Amino acid sequence: MALTSSQKSQQTLINASPTKEFFIHMLTRDILISRAIIDLVDNSVDGARRLRPTGNYDGLWVRIELDAKHFRIADNCGGIPVDVARDYAFRFGRPKEAQGTPGSMGQFGVGMKRTFFRLGRHFVVRSTTEDSRFTVDVDVDEWLADGESPENWHFKFSALETGLHIKKKDTGTIIEVNRLLPNVMDTFTLENFKSRLVAELSHAHALILDREFSITLNGIPIKHDPQQLFTSREIKPGYVEKSYPSEVLVGKPGPPVRVKLYAGVSERSLHDGGWYIFCNGRLILRADQTDSTVWNERHQMPAYRPDFAYFRGYAYFDCDDGALLPWTTTKTGVDVDSPIYKAVQREMIEMTRPVLAFLTNLVKEKSAAVAVRPLERSITTASATQVQTITKPHPFVAPLPTPAPAGPKMQKIQYSKPVAEVEKARQLLKVKSFTTVGEKTFEYFMRYEAGEDE
Ligand SMILES: Nc1ncnc2c1ncn2[C@@H]1O[C@H](COP(=O)(O)OP(=O)(O)O)[C@@H](O)[C@H]1O
Ligand SMILES: [Mg+2]
């Protein structure tokens, strides 16, 4: 009997849909626990941006609580609208038609779900907007056991109310993850983990913490290091502002990528020196000292070394379409092959050069036998300025080294003698300083032994 065309196409179909177990395994295998938690904070921060497009986040907060048994994160950042929850927020991956928030940190539509599965086997999301409230409560083991047909991949609202009138200040989202996985329980009891999470949060969200946004971990506020560069009468950080049209970057119309670059000097720190890269306000690379930014031969640049521990570079990439930014899906590094990054990297290298030249001269000045040290002075008299307050583009400015004094090449001599003897010599010579004692005794020797005139 001949097959109909639909029977034929049924027969030729091969099932390639993933199983839930495999999917969860693949989704969570590469993400660190701390990074997965920061993904949830990113979502709150994106919520804050939707709520306050002007960028003043005073009064907005994220509170994270964790112990060996539970994980909870709560925010007052606007909540998840019901239609967003139904059609997008709980889907694995962002559907093409879903409109992202312009300039958001979220982009791929995986963060929140990945975190649930990374942490535990039961999660509850309660979210309140100005006109709705819902709860999604998922027992992951039941969900896994439910079967693999497409409708069994769905989650369900366990409570849903719409048409409400709720004050803006009472909106927000609470997420709880229970039945933590064994390795998560172990990790959550480590003090070391908590302090690492604090450090990572304070770095990742330095920009928003600067604008009065509050993040706490088990009730303790996360502090941050502001992004600062030294300025003084003699030193000015380099600042460049650029906009790259999407046509040039990806060959089709779209929002431009705006870039701000700052390079200069700051507090000397071997560990903190280097380049810092932010995408839509989120730090993705910290104190980079490798060829991912500007260092090493590959860029015809020196390797990072202690002489450069004063160096700081800050790069801010912003775009309404996060897909054009050079970040990786885990937001832990830069996509060095992206066209935008390649273009900007060249600028970063050019901005780094004069700062390194200054720092190299500073080292020479330190080891030279000179009385005036204008380079060192320019650093010790400088004050730290928030980079965000620098708005006028200009090149890096720093004092030039004092030219070597004219005349023969000089050599310093150093030796120690008993104080009483040196003091006696000083009185006999009728001079004030021990330096002069040294010089005069040398001249005396030369006059008598080498027959030189004074
Ligand atoms: N705390 C929150 N406040 C408001 N909206 C949220 C929050 N958490 C998640 N969402 C919504 O859920 C969506 C999905 O989050 P996620 O899975 O992290 O993907 P992405 O952030 O890449 O869009 C977000 O885009 C946002 O619309
Ligand atoms: Mg996200």
Tab-separated table of C-alpha atoms and ligand atoms in Angstrom:
chain	number	residue	atom	x	y	z
A	1	MET	CA	0.000	0.000	0.000
A	2	ALA	CA	1.354	3.419	-0.972
A	3	LEU	CA	2.066	5.856	1.886
A	4	THR	CA	0.466	9.345	1.928
A	5	SER	CA	2.908	12.241	1.936
A	6	SER	CA	2.174	12.991	5.625
A	7	GLN	CA	2.759	9.353	6.557
A	8	LYS	CA	5.989	9.490	4.587
A	9	SER	CA	7.195	12.592	6.408
A	10	GLN	CA	6.207	11.003	9.742
A	11	GLN	CA	8.251	7.958	8.847
A	12	THR	CA	11.305	9.996	7.908
A	13	LEU	CA	11.223	12.014	11.172
A	14	ILE	CA	13.943	11.183	13.657
A	15	ASN	CA	13.453	12.322	17.246
A	16	ALA	CA	16.348	14.551	18.253
A	17	SER	CA	14.721	16.415	21.148
A	18	PRO	CA	16.857	16.460	24.285
A	19	THR	CA	15.863	14.598	27.420
A	20	LYS	CA	15.329	16.772	30.487
A	21	GLU	CA	18.196	15.112	32.373
A	22	PHE	CA	20.663	15.668	29.563
A	23	PHE	CA	19.418	19.212	29.063
A	24	ILE	CA	19.909	20.159	32.711
A	25	HIS	CA	23.331	18.575	32.711
A	26	MET	CA	24.446	20.526	29.638
A	27	LEU	CA	22.861	23.752	30.832
A	28	THR	CA	24.588	23.783	34.214
A	29	ARG	CA	27.881	22.008	33.674
A	30	ASP	CA	30.046	25.044	32.956
A	31	ILE	CA	28.695	27.605	35.363
A	32	LEU	CA	30.291	28.265	38.754
A	33	ILE	CA	27.908	28.565	41.701
A	34	SER	CA	28.937	32.153	42.426
A	35	ARG	CA	28.414	33.110	38.778
A	36	ALA	CA	24.991	31.475	38.748
A	37	ILE	CA	23.978	33.583	41.759
A	38	ILE	CA	25.298	36.754	40.144
A	39	ASP	CA	23.083	35.978	37.131
A	40	LEU	CA	20.049	36.439	39.394
A	41	VAL	CA	21.437	39.745	40.633
A	42	ASP	CA	21.870	40.789	36.990
A	43	ASN	CA	18.142	40.202	36.498
A	44	SER	CA	17.301	42.400	39.486
A	45	VAL	CA	19.611	45.102	38.149
A	46	ASP	CA	17.916	44.868	34.735
A	47	GLY	CA	14.608	45.265	36.585
A	48	ALA	CA	15.999	48.343	38.339
A	49	ARG	CA	16.937	49.824	34.982
A	50	ARG	CA	13.442	49.310	33.618
A	51	LEU	CA	12.058	50.925	36.749
A	52	ARG	CA	14.466	53.880	36.841
A	53	PRO	CA	15.755	54.599	33.345
A	54	THR	CA	17.458	57.758	34.642
A	55	GLY	CA	19.973	55.638	36.550
A	56	ASN	CA	19.358	56.742	40.149
A	57	TYR	CA	18.842	53.561	42.137
A	58	ASP	CA	18.561	55.002	45.618
A	59	GLY	CA	16.168	52.827	47.657
A	60	LEU	CA	16.395	49.774	45.390
A	61	TRP	CA	17.921	46.597	46.774
A	62	VAL	CA	18.750	42.940	46.297
A	63	ARG	CA	19.026	40.736	49.390
A	64	ILE	CA	20.706	37.371	49.131
A	65	GLU	CA	20.485	34.867	51.947
A	66	LEU	CA	22.145	31.501	51.936
A	67	ASP	CA	23.046	28.761	54.378
A	68	ALA	CA	23.680	25.022	54.206
A	69	LYS	CA	20.006	24.285	53.455
A	70	HIS	CA	18.483	27.283	51.645
A	71	PHE	CA	19.036	29.905	49.056
A	72	ARG	CA	16.886	33.022	48.784
A	73	ILE	CA	17.150	36.202	46.776
A	74	ALA	CA	14.666	39.046	47.002
A	75	ASP	CA	14.499	42.415	45.268
A	76	ASN	CA	12.200	45.427	45.026
A	77	CYS	CA	12.949	46.029	41.360
A	78	GLY	CA	9.543	46.021	39.693
A	79	GLY	CA	8.658	42.329	39.490
A	80	ILE	CA	8.066	40.062	36.495
A	81	PRO	CA	4.921	40.881	34.480
A	82	VAL	CA	2.600	37.880	34.045
A	83	ASP	CA	2.818	37.837	30.246
A	84	VAL	CA	6.628	37.950	30.442
A	85	ALA	CA	6.521	35.049	32.906
A	86	ARG	CA	4.114	33.068	30.721
A	87	ASP	CA	5.784	33.556	27.346
A	88	TYR	CA	9.405	34.182	28.056
A	89	ALA	CA	10.904	34.347	31.556
A	90	PHE	CA	10.686	30.602	32.217
A	91	ARG	CA	11.629	29.502	28.713
A	92	PHE	CA	15.065	28.072	28.084
A	93	GLY	CA	16.555	30.592	25.710
A	94	ARG	CA	15.193	33.803	24.295
A	95	PRO	CA	12.672	33.371	21.464
A	96	LYS	CA	13.349	35.605	18.441
A	97	GLU	CA	10.146	37.593	18.868
A	98	ALA	CA	10.846	38.400	22.548
A	99	GLN	CA	11.848	42.022	22.977
A	100	GLY	CA	14.767	42.354	25.348
A	101	THR	CA	15.144	45.358	27.629
A	102	PRO	CA	17.339	47.883	25.827
A	103	GLY	CA	20.777	47.968	27.399
A	104	SER	CA	20.142	44.953	29.624
A	105	MET	CA	22.642	42.507	31.084
A	106	GLY	CA	20.368	39.592	30.210
A	107	GLN	CA	20.552	38.522	26.635
A	108	PHE	CA	20.427	34.803	26.101
A	109	GLY	CA	17.406	33.931	28.214
A	110	VAL	CA	19.112	31.199	30.216
A	111	GLY	CA	20.430	32.827	33.410
A	112	MET	CA	17.537	32.373	35.838
A	113	LYS	CA	16.653	28.793	34.877
A	114	ARG	CA	20.288	27.729	34.804
A	115	THR	CA	20.681	28.999	38.375
A	116	PHE	CA	17.645	27.066	39.667
A	117	PHE	CA	18.961	23.791	38.299
A	118	ARG	CA	22.547	24.561	39.293
A	119	LEU	CA	21.559	25.057	42.929
A	120	GLY	CA	18.802	22.642	43.852
A	121	ARG	CA	15.835	20.423	43.179
A	122	HIS	CA	12.993	22.696	44.262
A	123	PHE	CA	12.410	26.342	43.372
A	124	VAL	CA	9.724	28.888	44.084
A	125	VAL	CA	9.412	32.224	42.300
A	126	ARG	CA	7.004	34.826	43.725
A	127	SER	CA	6.756	38.046	41.812
A	128	THR	CA	4.637	41.159	42.216
A	129	THR	CA	4.172	43.969	39.701
A	130	GLU	CA	1.938	47.035	39.963
A	131	ASP	CA	-1.039	45.039	38.650
A	132	SER	CA	-0.284	41.341	39.167
A	133	ARG	CA	1.120	38.705	41.431
A	134	PHE	CA	2.108	35.112	40.703
A	135	THR	CA	3.836	32.091	42.168
A	136	VAL	CA	5.640	29.383	40.254
A	137	ASP	CA	6.578	26.425	42.429
A	138	VAL	CA	8.520	23.625	40.768
A	139	ASP	CA	9.666	20.338	42.214
A	140	VAL	CA	12.427	19.453	39.807
A	141	ASP	CA	12.301	15.713	40.544
A	142	GLU	CA	8.591	15.643	39.738
A	143	TRP	CA	9.191	17.698	36.619
A	144	LEU	CA	11.889	15.250	35.540
A	145	ALA	CA	9.584	12.293	36.207
A	146	ASP	CA	6.681	13.932	34.340
A	147	GLY	CA	7.760	12.673	30.935
A	148	GLU	CA	9.410	14.129	27.890
A	149	SER	CA	6.581	15.224	25.616
A	150	PRO	CA	6.659	18.976	24.782
A	151	GLU	CA	3.748	19.857	27.125
A	152	ASN	CA	5.568	18.123	29.975
A	153	TRP	CA	8.385	20.634	29.646
A	154	HIS	CA	6.040	23.462	30.750
A	155	PHE	CA	5.854	24.922	34.249
A	156	LYS	CA	2.569	26.081	35.805
A	157	PHE	CA	1.514	29.082	37.881
A	158	SER	CA	0.479	27.768	41.271
A	159	ALA	CA	-1.089	31.137	42.078
A	160	LEU	CA	-1.971	33.994	39.756
A	161	GLU	CA	-3.792	37.285	40.347
A	162	THR	CA	-4.204	40.076	37.815
A	163	GLY	CA	-5.956	43.465	37.724
A	164	LEU	CA	-4.454	44.478	41.089
A	165	HIS	CA	-3.324	47.923	42.254
A	166	ILE	CA	-0.036	47.606	44.053
A	167	LYS	CA	2.310	50.438	45.026
A	168	LYS	CA	5.551	50.605	43.056
A	169	LYS	CA	7.588	50.287	46.238
A	170	ASP	CA	5.894	46.974	47.050
A	171	THR	CA	6.743	45.343	43.731
A	172	GLY	CA	9.553	42.848	43.373
A	173	THR	CA	10.606	39.259	43.097
A	174	ILE	CA	11.492	36.600	45.638
A	175	ILE	CA	13.225	33.415	44.522
A	176	GLU	CA	13.866	30.480	46.806
A	177	VAL	CA	15.779	27.345	45.967
A	178	ASN	CA	15.498	24.379	48.334
A	179	ARG	CA	16.693	20.785	48.406
A	180	LEU	CA	20.114	22.103	47.512
A	181	LEU	CA	22.433	19.753	45.642
A	182	PRO	CA	25.129	18.162	47.841
A	183	ASN	CA	28.017	20.116	46.312
A	184	VAL	CA	26.052	23.350	46.734
A	185	MET	CA	25.378	22.590	50.414
A	186	ASP	CA	29.077	21.976	50.941
A	187	THR	CA	30.009	25.157	49.129
A	188	PHE	CA	27.504	27.321	51.007
A	189	THR	CA	29.040	26.359	54.351
A	190	LEU	CA	32.500	27.559	53.323
A	191	GLU	CA	33.426	31.015	54.645
A	192	ASN	CA	35.843	31.199	51.803
A	193	PHE	CA	32.977	30.850	49.315
A	194	LYS	CA	30.992	33.650	50.925
A	195	SER	CA	33.932	36.023	50.860
A	196	ARG	CA	34.592	35.135	47.213
A	197	LEU	CA	30.955	35.776	46.360
A	198	VAL	CA	31.133	39.158	48.109
A	199	ALA	CA	34.241	40.064	46.127
A	200	GLU	CA	32.734	38.909	42.835
A	201	LEU	CA	29.486	40.781	43.467
A	202	SER	CA	31.310	43.942	44.411
A	203	HIS	CA	33.395	43.778	41.249
A	204	ALA	CA	30.639	42.700	38.848
A	205	HIS	CA	28.265	45.413	40.007
A	206	ALA	CA	30.703	48.177	40.919
A	207	LEU	CA	28.971	50.569	38.539
A	208	ILE	CA	25.469	50.171	39.926
A	209	LEU	CA	26.671	50.033	43.557
A	210	ASP	CA	28.179	53.411	42.822
A	211	ARG	CA	24.683	54.699	42.092
A	212	GLU	CA	23.236	53.857	45.491
A	213	PHE	CA	21.907	50.399	44.589
A	214	SER	CA	22.141	48.117	47.630
A	215	ILE	CA	23.186	44.462	47.569
A	216	THR	CA	23.434	42.456	50.785
A	217	LEU	CA	24.617	38.923	51.491
A	218	ASN	CA	23.194	37.467	54.704
A	219	GLY	CA	22.430	41.005	55.821
A	220	ILE	CA	25.896	42.407	55.188
A	221	PRO	CA	26.077	45.218	52.631
A	222	ILE	CA	28.413	44.684	49.698
A	223	LYS	CA	30.895	47.497	49.329
A	224	HIS	CA	32.804	48.265	46.164
A	225	ASP	CA	35.913	49.988	44.918
A	226	PRO	CA	34.958	52.958	42.803
A	227	GLN	CA	36.652	53.294	39.436
A	228	GLN	CA	39.123	56.105	39.952
A	229	LEU	CA	42.098	57.626	38.213
A	230	PHE	CA	44.638	60.153	39.464
A	231	THR	CA	44.348	63.747	38.364
A	232	SER	CA	46.432	66.744	39.355
A	233	ARG	CA	47.835	69.873	37.771
A	234	GLU	CA	50.359	67.719	35.890
A	235	ILE	CA	48.441	64.470	35.373
A	236	LYS	CA	45.262	64.015	33.379
A	237	PRO	CA	43.786	60.627	32.464
A	238	GLY	CA	43.265	59.857	28.796
A	239	TYR	CA	39.629	59.721	27.755
A	240	VAL	CA	38.153	58.646	24.397
A	241	GLU	CA	34.502	58.368	23.426
A	242	LYS	CA	33.358	56.471	20.325
A	243	SER	CA	30.228	55.179	18.692
A	244	TYR	CA	30.296	52.222	16.320
A	245	PRO	CA	27.290	51.904	13.953
A	246	SER	CA	25.828	48.414	13.822
A	247	GLU	CA	25.974	48.527	9.988
A	248	VAL	CA	29.766	48.657	10.237
A	249	LEU	CA	29.951	45.956	12.900
A	250	VAL	CA	27.474	43.360	11.676
A	251	GLY	CA	26.364	44.685	8.280
A	252	LYS	CA	22.769	45.418	9.243
A	253	PRO	CA	20.850	48.296	10.796
A	254	GLY	CA	20.526	48.360	14.567
A	255	PRO	CA	21.503	50.377	17.618
A	256	PRO	CA	25.121	51.598	17.771
A	257	VAL	CA	27.661	50.380	20.317
A	258	ARG	CA	28.841	53.311	22.441
A	259	VAL	CA	32.302	53.012	23.954
A	260	LYS	CA	34.067	55.053	26.618
A	261	LEU	CA	37.741	54.426	27.341
A	262	TYR	CA	39.824	55.818	30.175
A	263	ALA	CA	43.514	55.176	30.794
A	264	GLY	CA	45.812	56.589	33.441
A	265	VAL	CA	47.352	55.910	36.802
A	266	SER	CA	45.926	55.103	40.199
A	267	GLU	CA	46.984	53.623	43.545
A	268	ARG	CA	49.957	51.319	43.013
A	269	SER	CA	48.770	47.691	43.196
A	270	LEU	CA	50.302	44.763	41.409
A	271	HIS	CA	47.065	42.821	41.685
A	272	ASP	CA	44.664	45.602	40.621
A	273	GLY	CA	46.690	47.114	37.774
A	274	GLY	CA	45.450	46.439	34.231
A	275	TRP	CA	42.346	46.892	32.111
A	276	TYR	CA	38.739	46.656	33.353
A	277	ILE	CA	35.965	45.941	30.830
A	278	PHE	CA	32.265	46.574	31.389
A	279	CYS	CA	29.373	45.610	29.086
A	280	ASN	CA	26.028	47.319	29.737
A	281	GLY	CA	27.247	48.195	33.218
A	282	ARG	CA	28.421	44.697	34.137
A	283	LEU	CA	32.140	44.061	34.756
A	284	ILE	CA	33.232	41.139	32.595
A	285	LEU	CA	37.027	41.394	32.815
A	286	ARG	CA	38.895	42.677	35.857
A	287	ALA	CA	42.443	44.020	36.097
A	288	ASP	CA	43.410	42.177	32.943
A	289	GLN	CA	47.168	41.766	32.539
A	290	THR	CA	47.136	39.451	29.506
A	291	ASP	CA	46.927	39.702	25.738
A	292	SER	CA	43.121	39.582	26.003
A	293	THR	CA	43.502	43.341	26.342
A	294	VAL	CA	46.706	45.173	25.467
A	295	TRP	CA	49.665	43.337	26.944
A	296	ASN	CA	52.449	41.253	25.404
A	297	GLU	CA	54.318	40.962	22.165
A	298	ARG	CA	51.271	39.938	20.174
A	299	HIS	CA	50.197	43.588	20.376
A	300	GLN	CA	53.768	44.911	20.156
A	301	MET	CA	53.434	45.873	23.776
A	302	PRO	CA	55.452	44.982	26.880
A	303	ALA	CA	54.240	42.294	29.270
A	304	TYR	CA	52.587	43.551	32.436
A	305	ARG	CA	55.231	43.957	35.164
A	306	PRO	CA	55.536	45.553	38.623
A	307	ASP	CA	56.601	48.897	37.079
A	308	PHE	CA	53.068	49.126	35.628
A	309	ALA	CA	51.220	48.486	38.891
A	310	TYR	CA	50.014	52.114	38.799
A	311	PHE	CA	48.276	51.545	35.456
A	312	ARG	CA	44.487	51.411	35.165
A	313	GLY	CA	42.375	51.266	32.032
A	314	TYR	CA	38.567	51.272	32.039
A	315	ALA	CA	36.486	50.340	28.978
A	316	TYR	CA	32.702	50.700	28.987
A	317	PHE	CA	30.713	49.154	26.134
A	318	ASP	CA	27.002	49.979	25.981
A	319	CYS	CA	24.393	48.925	23.450
A	320	ASP	CA	20.602	48.594	23.461
A	321	ASP	CA	21.131	45.259	21.735
A	322	GLY	CA	23.288	43.148	24.055
A	323	ALA	CA	24.036	40.748	21.184
A	324	LEU	CA	26.458	43.316	19.720
A	325	LEU	CA	28.578	43.457	22.875
A	326	PRO	CA	31.787	41.434	23.244
A	327	TRP	CA	30.804	39.316	26.257
A	328	THR	CA	30.581	35.567	26.692
A	329	THR	CA	27.372	33.832	27.842
A	330	THR	CA	28.711	33.452	31.382
A	331	LYS	CA	29.789	37.140	31.389
A	332	THR	CA	33.193	36.099	32.656
A	333	GLY	CA	35.303	37.185	29.763
A	334	VAL	CA	35.531	39.084	26.539
A	335	ASP	CA	34.909	37.678	23.096
A	336	VAL	CA	38.247	38.691	21.609
A	337	ASP	CA	37.165	37.762	18.083
A	338	SER	CA	34.107	40.003	17.932
A	339	PRO	CA	34.430	42.870	15.417
A	340	ILE	CA	33.588	45.523	17.993
A	341	TYR	CA	36.242	44.277	20.400
A	342	LYS	CA	38.926	44.122	17.733
A	343	ALA	CA	38.229	47.740	16.768
A	344	VAL	CA	38.216	48.977	20.352
A	345	GLN	CA	41.259	46.932	21.369
A	346	ARG	CA	43.376	48.979	18.945
A	347	GLU	CA	42.224	52.171	20.680
A	348	MET	CA	42.956	50.648	24.083
A	349	ILE	CA	46.511	49.829	23.002
A	350	GLU	CA	47.096	53.371	21.735
A	351	MET	CA	45.763	54.800	24.996
A	352	THR	CA	47.969	52.513	27.087
A	353	ARG	CA	51.261	53.459	25.389
A	354	PRO	CA	51.746	56.999	26.798
A	355	VAL	CA	50.860	55.820	30.310
A	356	LEU	CA	53.466	53.045	30.151
A	357	ALA	CA	56.026	55.535	28.793
A	358	PHE	CA	55.348	57.737	31.813
A	359	LEU	CA	55.646	54.782	34.228
A	360	THR	CA	58.909	53.664	32.617
A	361	ASN	CA	60.320	57.190	33.055
A	362	LEU	CA	59.122	57.159	36.645
A	363	VAL	CA	61.181	54.030	37.336
A	364	LYS	CA	64.253	55.633	35.723
A	365	GLU	CA	63.748	58.764	37.774
A	366	LYS	CA	63.580	56.709	40.976
A	367	SER	CA	66.934	55.069	40.349
A	368	ALA	CA	68.682	58.249	39.139
A	369	ALA	CA	70.842	60.415	41.419
A	370	VAL	CA	68.740	63.555	41.042
A	371	ALA	CA	67.474	66.022	43.588
A	372	VAL	CA	64.173	66.902	41.932
A	373	ARG	CA	61.685	64.196	41.027
A	374	PRO	CA	58.825	65.810	39.098
A	375	LEU	CA	57.311	62.486	38.008
A	376	GLU	CA	57.135	61.054	41.484
A	377	ARG	CA	55.849	64.386	42.771
A	378	SER	CA	53.090	64.407	40.165
A	379	ILE	CA	51.825	61.104	41.558
A	380	THR	CA	52.151	61.882	45.253
A	381	THR	CA	50.302	65.180	44.865
A	382	ALA	CA	47.490	63.770	42.684
A	383	SER	CA	44.003	63.038	43.908
A	384	ALA	CA	41.658	60.228	42.865
A	385	THR	CA	38.832	61.192	40.523
A	386	GLN	CA	35.811	59.055	39.642
A	387	VAL	CA	36.148	58.236	35.958
A	388	GLN	CA	32.434	58.850	35.384
A	389	THR	CA	32.959	62.516	36.203
A	390	ILE	CA	35.438	62.911	33.337
A	391	THR	CA	33.422	64.048	30.353
A	392	LYS	CA	35.802	65.931	28.057
A	393	PRO	CA	37.878	63.713	25.753
A	394	HIS	CA	41.603	64.406	25.933
A	395	PRO	CA	44.868	62.469	25.690
A	396	PHE	CA	46.800	61.281	28.740
A	397	VAL	CA	48.935	64.099	30.153
A	398	ALA	CA	51.907	63.628	32.487
A	399	PRO	CA	55.169	65.503	33.188
A	400	LEU	CA	58.238	64.703	31.141
A	401	PRO	CA	61.413	63.465	32.850
A	402	THR	CA	64.025	66.107	33.756
A	403	PRO	CA	66.823	65.942	31.206
A	404	ALA	CA	70.060	64.428	32.520
A	405	PRO	CA	72.341	67.241	33.789
A	406	ALA	CA	74.944	68.449	31.290
A	407	GLY	CA	78.566	67.445	31.912
A	408	PRO	CA	80.318	64.143	32.537
A	409	LYS	CA	78.451	60.990	33.451
A	410	MET	CA	78.101	60.799	37.209
A	411	GLN	CA	78.469	57.877	39.627
A	412	LYS	CA	77.090	57.693	43.126
A	413	ILE	CA	79.373	56.352	45.920
A	414	GLN	CA	78.009	54.996	49.174
A	415	TYR	CA	79.757	53.789	52.338
A	416	SER	CA	79.285	53.717	56.108
A	417	LYS	CA	81.697	54.834	58.820
A	418	PRO	CA	81.353	55.129	62.609
A	419	VAL	CA	79.204	58.134	63.526
A	420	ALA	CA	81.817	59.649	65.849
A	421	GLU	CA	84.409	59.707	63.065
A	422	VAL	CA	82.031	61.132	60.470
A	423	GLU	CA	80.908	63.799	62.942
A	424	LYS	CA	84.539	64.716	63.626
A	425	ALA	CA	85.204	65.029	59.871
A	426	ARG	CA	82.109	67.203	59.470
A	427	GLN	CA	83.376	69.612	62.145
A	428	LEU	CA	86.886	69.745	60.696
A	429	LEU	CA	85.443	70.456	57.246
A	430	LYS	CA	82.999	73.025	58.695
A	431	VAL	CA	80.082	71.715	56.595
A	432	LYS	CA	76.468	70.956	57.415
A	433	SER	CA	75.494	67.699	55.743
A	434	PHE	CA	77.034	64.243	55.645
A	435	THR	CA	76.595	64.263	51.853
A	436	THR	CA	78.983	67.205	51.734
A	437	VAL	CA	81.363	65.374	54.079
A	438	GLY	CA	81.488	62.589	51.518
A	439	GLU	CA	82.052	64.967	48.619
A	440	LYS	CA	84.720	67.040	50.372
A	441	THR	CA	86.732	64.032	51.589
A	442	PHE	CA	86.658	62.609	48.038
A	443	GLU	CA	87.851	65.931	46.592
A	444	TYR	CA	90.618	66.057	49.260
A	445	PHE	CA	91.817	62.610	48.282
A	446	MET	CA	91.782	63.468	44.555
A	447	ARG	CA	93.707	66.692	45.136
A	448	TYR	CA	96.540	64.965	46.993
A	449	GLU	CA	96.619	61.571	45.336
A	450	ALA	CA	95.599	62.364	41.753
A	451	GLY	CA	96.936	65.904	41.638
A	452	GLU	CA	93.587	67.409	40.626
A	453	ASP	CA	92.593	70.996	41.230
A	454	GLU	CA	89.394	71.732	43.019
B	1	LIG	N1	14.265	39.819	39.556
B	1	LIG	C1	13.633	40.048	38.401
B	1	LIG	N2	12.913	41.190	38.203
B	1	LIG	C2	12.273	41.421	37.053
B	1	LIG	N3	12.289	40.573	35.986
B	1	LIG	C3	12.962	39.417	36.105
B	1	LIG	C4	13.665	39.091	37.312
B	1	LIG	N4	14.237	37.878	37.142
B	1	LIG	C5	13.925	37.467	35.888
B	1	LIG	N5	13.156	38.390	35.267
B	1	LIG	C6	12.591	38.274	33.902
B	1	LIG	O1	12.874	36.967	33.451
B	1	LIG	C7	13.574	37.002	32.214
B	1	LIG	C8	14.446	35.787	32.065
B	1	LIG	O2	15.593	35.845	32.858
B	1	LIG	P1	16.895	35.019	32.460
B	1	LIG	O3	16.537	33.584	32.396
B	1	LIG	O4	17.971	35.386	33.398
B	1	LIG	O5	17.230	35.494	30.988
B	1	LIG	P2	17.736	36.944	30.476
B	1	LIG	O6	18.110	37.733	31.686
B	1	LIG	O7	18.897	36.616	29.599
B	1	LIG	O8	16.586	37.540	29.728
B	1	LIG	C9	14.272	38.340	32.239
B	1	LIG	O9	14.558	38.808	30.930
B	1	LIG	C10	13.236	39.222	32.930
B	1	LIG	O10	12.250	39.644	31.995
B	2	MG	MG	19.367	37.101	33.184
